[in-house]
Tab-separated table of C-alpha atoms in Angstrom:
chain	number	residue	atom	x	y	z
A	1416	MET	CA	0.000	0.000	0.000
A	1417	SER	CA	1.307	3.411	-0.895
A	1418	LEU	CA	1.797	6.098	1.701
A	1419	ILE	CA	1.336	8.810	-0.932
A	1420	PRO	CA	-1.792	8.480	-3.062
A	1421	SER	CA	-1.166	8.086	-6.778
A	1422	ARG	CA	-2.918	11.396	-7.486
A	1423	PHE	CA	0.181	13.178	-6.185
A	1424	PHE	CA	2.536	13.473	-9.155
A	1425	GLY	CA	1.015	10.336	-10.702
A	1426	ARG	CA	3.456	8.002	-8.990
A	1427	ARG	CA	3.477	5.684	-6.038
A	1428	THR	CA	6.333	5.654	-3.584
A	1429	ASN	CA	7.082	5.321	0.080
A	1430	ILE	CA	8.533	8.523	1.501
A	1431	PHE	CA	9.645	6.652	4.610
A	1432	ASP	CA	11.742	4.127	2.669
A	1433	PRO	CA	15.347	5.384	2.717
A	1434	PHE	CA	16.290	2.878	0.026
A	1435	SER	CA	13.740	4.074	-2.521
A	1436	LEU	CA	15.270	6.132	-5.314
A	1437	ASP	CA	12.200	6.659	-7.444
A	1438	ILE	CA	13.027	9.574	-9.676
A	1439	TRP	CA	10.377	12.252	-9.985
A	1440	ASP	CA	9.781	13.468	-13.522
A	1441	PRO	CA	8.822	17.174	-13.481
A	1442	PHE	CA	7.563	16.939	-17.089
A	1443	GLN	CA	5.319	13.932	-16.493
A	1444	ASP	CA	1.999	15.771	-16.766
A	1445	PHE	CA	2.966	18.171	-19.561
A	1446	PRO	CA	1.080	17.574	-22.832
A	1447	PHE	CA	4.094	17.376	-25.179
A	1448	GLY	CA	2.597	14.698	-27.413
A	1449	SER	CA	6.083	13.720	-28.536
A	1450	GLU	CA	8.416	10.773	-28.323
A	1451	PHE	CA	9.820	12.360	-25.154
A	1452	ALA	CA	6.476	11.871	-23.420
A	1453	ALA	CA	6.263	8.255	-24.618
A	1454	GLU	CA	9.759	7.507	-23.366
A	1455	THR	CA	8.940	9.149	-20.051
A	1456	ALA	CA	5.835	6.976	-19.725
A	1457	ALA	CA	7.840	3.804	-20.371
A	1458	PHE	CA	10.453	4.994	-17.874
A	1459	ALA	CA	7.894	5.667	-15.157
A	1460	ASN	CA	5.729	2.594	-15.734
A	1461	THR	CA	8.352	-0.085	-15.156
A	1462	ARG	CA	7.119	-1.681	-11.953
A	1463	ILE	CA	9.481	-3.677	-9.767
A	1464	ASP	CA	8.738	-5.704	-6.646
A	1465	TRP	CA	11.401	-5.876	-3.900
A	1466	LYS	CA	11.236	-8.345	-1.054
A	1467	GLU	CA	13.756	-9.369	1.566
A	1468	THR	CA	14.017	-12.988	2.635
A	1469	PRO	CA	16.360	-14.332	5.307
A	1470	GLU	CA	18.829	-15.221	2.523
A	1471	ALA	CA	18.543	-12.393	-0.009
A	1472	HIS	CA	16.931	-9.266	-1.413
A	1473	VAL	CA	14.851	-10.308	-4.425
A	1474	PHE	CA	13.774	-7.880	-7.158
A	1475	LYS	CA	11.218	-8.915	-9.795
A	1476	ALA	CA	10.336	-6.857	-12.855
A	1477	ASP	CA	7.740	-7.666	-15.489
A	1478	LEU	CA	9.384	-6.938	-18.840
A	1479	PRO	CA	7.126	-8.626	-21.406
A	1480	GLY	CA	8.515	-8.885	-24.896
A	1481	LEU	CA	12.095	-8.019	-23.907
A	1482	LYS	CA	15.080	-10.284	-24.378
A	1483	LYS	CA	17.790	-10.512	-21.758
A	1484	GLU	CA	20.156	-8.755	-24.183
A	1485	GLU	CA	17.894	-5.672	-24.058
A	1486	VAL	CA	18.100	-5.371	-20.246
A	1487	LYS	CA	21.069	-4.202	-18.177
A	1488	VAL	CA	21.594	-4.873	-14.450
A	1489	GLU	CA	24.404	-2.923	-12.776
A	1490	ILE	CA	25.722	-2.259	-9.290
A	1491	GLU	CA	26.951	1.305	-9.004
A	1492	GLU	CA	29.244	2.824	-6.418
A	1493	GLY	CA	27.410	3.525	-3.201
A	1494	ARG	CA	25.501	0.209	-3.203
A	1495	VAL	CA	23.008	1.249	-5.897
A	1496	LEU	CA	21.280	-1.406	-8.001
A	1497	GLN	CA	20.353	-0.072	-11.439
A	1498	ILE	CA	18.016	-1.881	-13.831
A	1499	SER	CA	17.664	-0.353	-17.290
A	1500	GLY	CA	16.779	-1.242	-20.831
A	1501	GLU	CA	14.858	-0.278	-23.896
A	1502	ARG	CA	11.753	-1.565	-25.622
A	1503	ARG	CA	11.996	-0.588	-29.270
A	1504	LYS	CA	9.058	0.425	-31.431
A	1505	GLU	CA	7.975	-2.077	-34.012
A	1506	GLU	CA	8.979	-0.919	-37.480
A	1507	GLU	CA	6.128	0.350	-39.631
A	1508	LYS	CA	5.981	-1.212	-43.098
A	1509	LYS	CA	4.279	0.417	-46.066
A	1510	GLU	CA	1.926	-2.514	-46.700
A	1511	GLU	CA	0.659	-2.476	-43.081
A	1512	THR	CA	-2.098	-0.349	-41.578
A	1513	TRP	CA	-1.908	0.193	-37.841
A	1514	HIS	CA	-5.248	0.651	-36.071
A	1515	ARG	CA	-3.990	1.037	-32.523
A	1516	ILE	CA	-0.646	1.315	-30.708
A	1517	GLU	CA	-0.997	0.862	-26.958
A	1518	ARG	CA	2.136	-0.999	-25.909
A	1519	SER	CA	4.750	1.301	-24.458
A	1520	SER	CA	8.167	1.675	-25.992
A	1521	GLY	CA	11.251	3.569	-25.012
A	1522	LYS	CA	13.942	3.475	-22.385
A	1523	PHE	CA	13.425	2.647	-18.739
A	1524	LEU	CA	15.645	3.017	-15.708
A	1525	ARG	CA	15.077	2.136	-12.056
A	1526	ARG	CA	17.547	2.556	-9.202
A	1527	PHE	CA	17.509	1.148	-5.664
A	1528	ARG	CA	19.919	1.900	-2.838
A	1529	LEU	CA	20.804	-1.436	-1.248
A	1530	PRO	CA	21.063	-1.746	2.533
A	1531	GLU	CA	24.269	-2.599	4.377
A	1532	ASN	CA	23.446	-6.306	4.591
A	1533	ALA	CA	23.495	-6.722	0.785
A	1534	ARG	CA	26.413	-8.651	-0.711
A	1535	VAL	CA	26.878	-6.583	-3.861
A	1536	ASP	CA	29.734	-8.825	-5.028
A	1537	GLN	CA	27.394	-11.835	-5.396
A	1538	VAL	CA	24.430	-10.459	-7.369
A	1539	ASN	CA	22.634	-12.869	-9.743
A	1540	ALA	CA	20.088	-12.039	-12.435
A	1541	SER	CA	17.903	-14.281	-14.564
A	1542	MET	CA	15.094	-13.730	-17.028
A	1543	GLU	CA	12.328	-16.214	-17.713
A	1544	ASN	CA	9.006	-15.681	-19.500
A	1545	GLY	CA	9.438	-11.901	-19.496
A	1546	VAL	CA	10.153	-11.669	-15.749
A	1547	LEU	CA	13.550	-10.383	-14.631
A	1548	THR	CA	14.643	-11.686	-11.221
A	1549	VAL	CA	17.636	-10.074	-9.515
A	1550	THR	CA	18.871	-11.784	-6.346
A	1551	VAL	CA	21.229	-9.985	-3.969
A	1552	PRO	CA	22.388	-12.305	-1.161
A	1553	THR	CA	22.474	-10.912	2.355
A	1554	VAL	CA	25.016	-11.231	5.116
A	1555	GLU	CA	24.415	-10.793	8.816
A	1556	VAL	CA	25.501	-7.310	9.813
A	1557	LYS	CA	27.417	-7.369	13.073
A	1558	GLN	CA	26.145	-4.926	15.642
A	1559	PRO	CA	28.839	-2.540	16.852
A	1560	LEU	CA	30.341	-3.445	20.191
A	1561	VAL	CA	29.086	-1.093	22.896
A	1562	LYS	CA	31.323	-0.740	25.907
A	1563	THR	CA	30.089	1.073	28.999
A	1564	VAL	CA	32.593	3.532	30.439
A	1565	GLU	CA	32.534	4.240	34.155
A	1566	ILE	CA	32.326	7.881	35.110
A	1567	SER	CA	34.741	8.867	37.878
A	1568	GLY	CA	34.420	11.734	40.274
């Protein structure tokens, strides 16, 4: 459930999640009617689920019609997971008549700041039936040792 209703800026996010890096698009509601607006829509509409199990952080993205070669998964400096790619428009041929184009095309990019318990050196990604699954194993984070100091005087 979203903490901010979708009517605010047309996006859903959790303002209390320090790991969320949803990028706000200031031009999202402008009526450009151009390829820029279509690319922005594809960018904003890529939905990704993130769950944490005792063994790993698991990200799942529905990317129907994309091949694994069209998707890029990267770990950036600062423990940031970046998932990006591009869905290309189908080429229009002279002998074809298009009646409707509803599937989105364009580039997409999502970024997530990973918590301290993520093992960024052991990330795995797989794609099956249009679903990208990125698994980031976790490690137990040791709590800092707290030593009580006696106060003299």
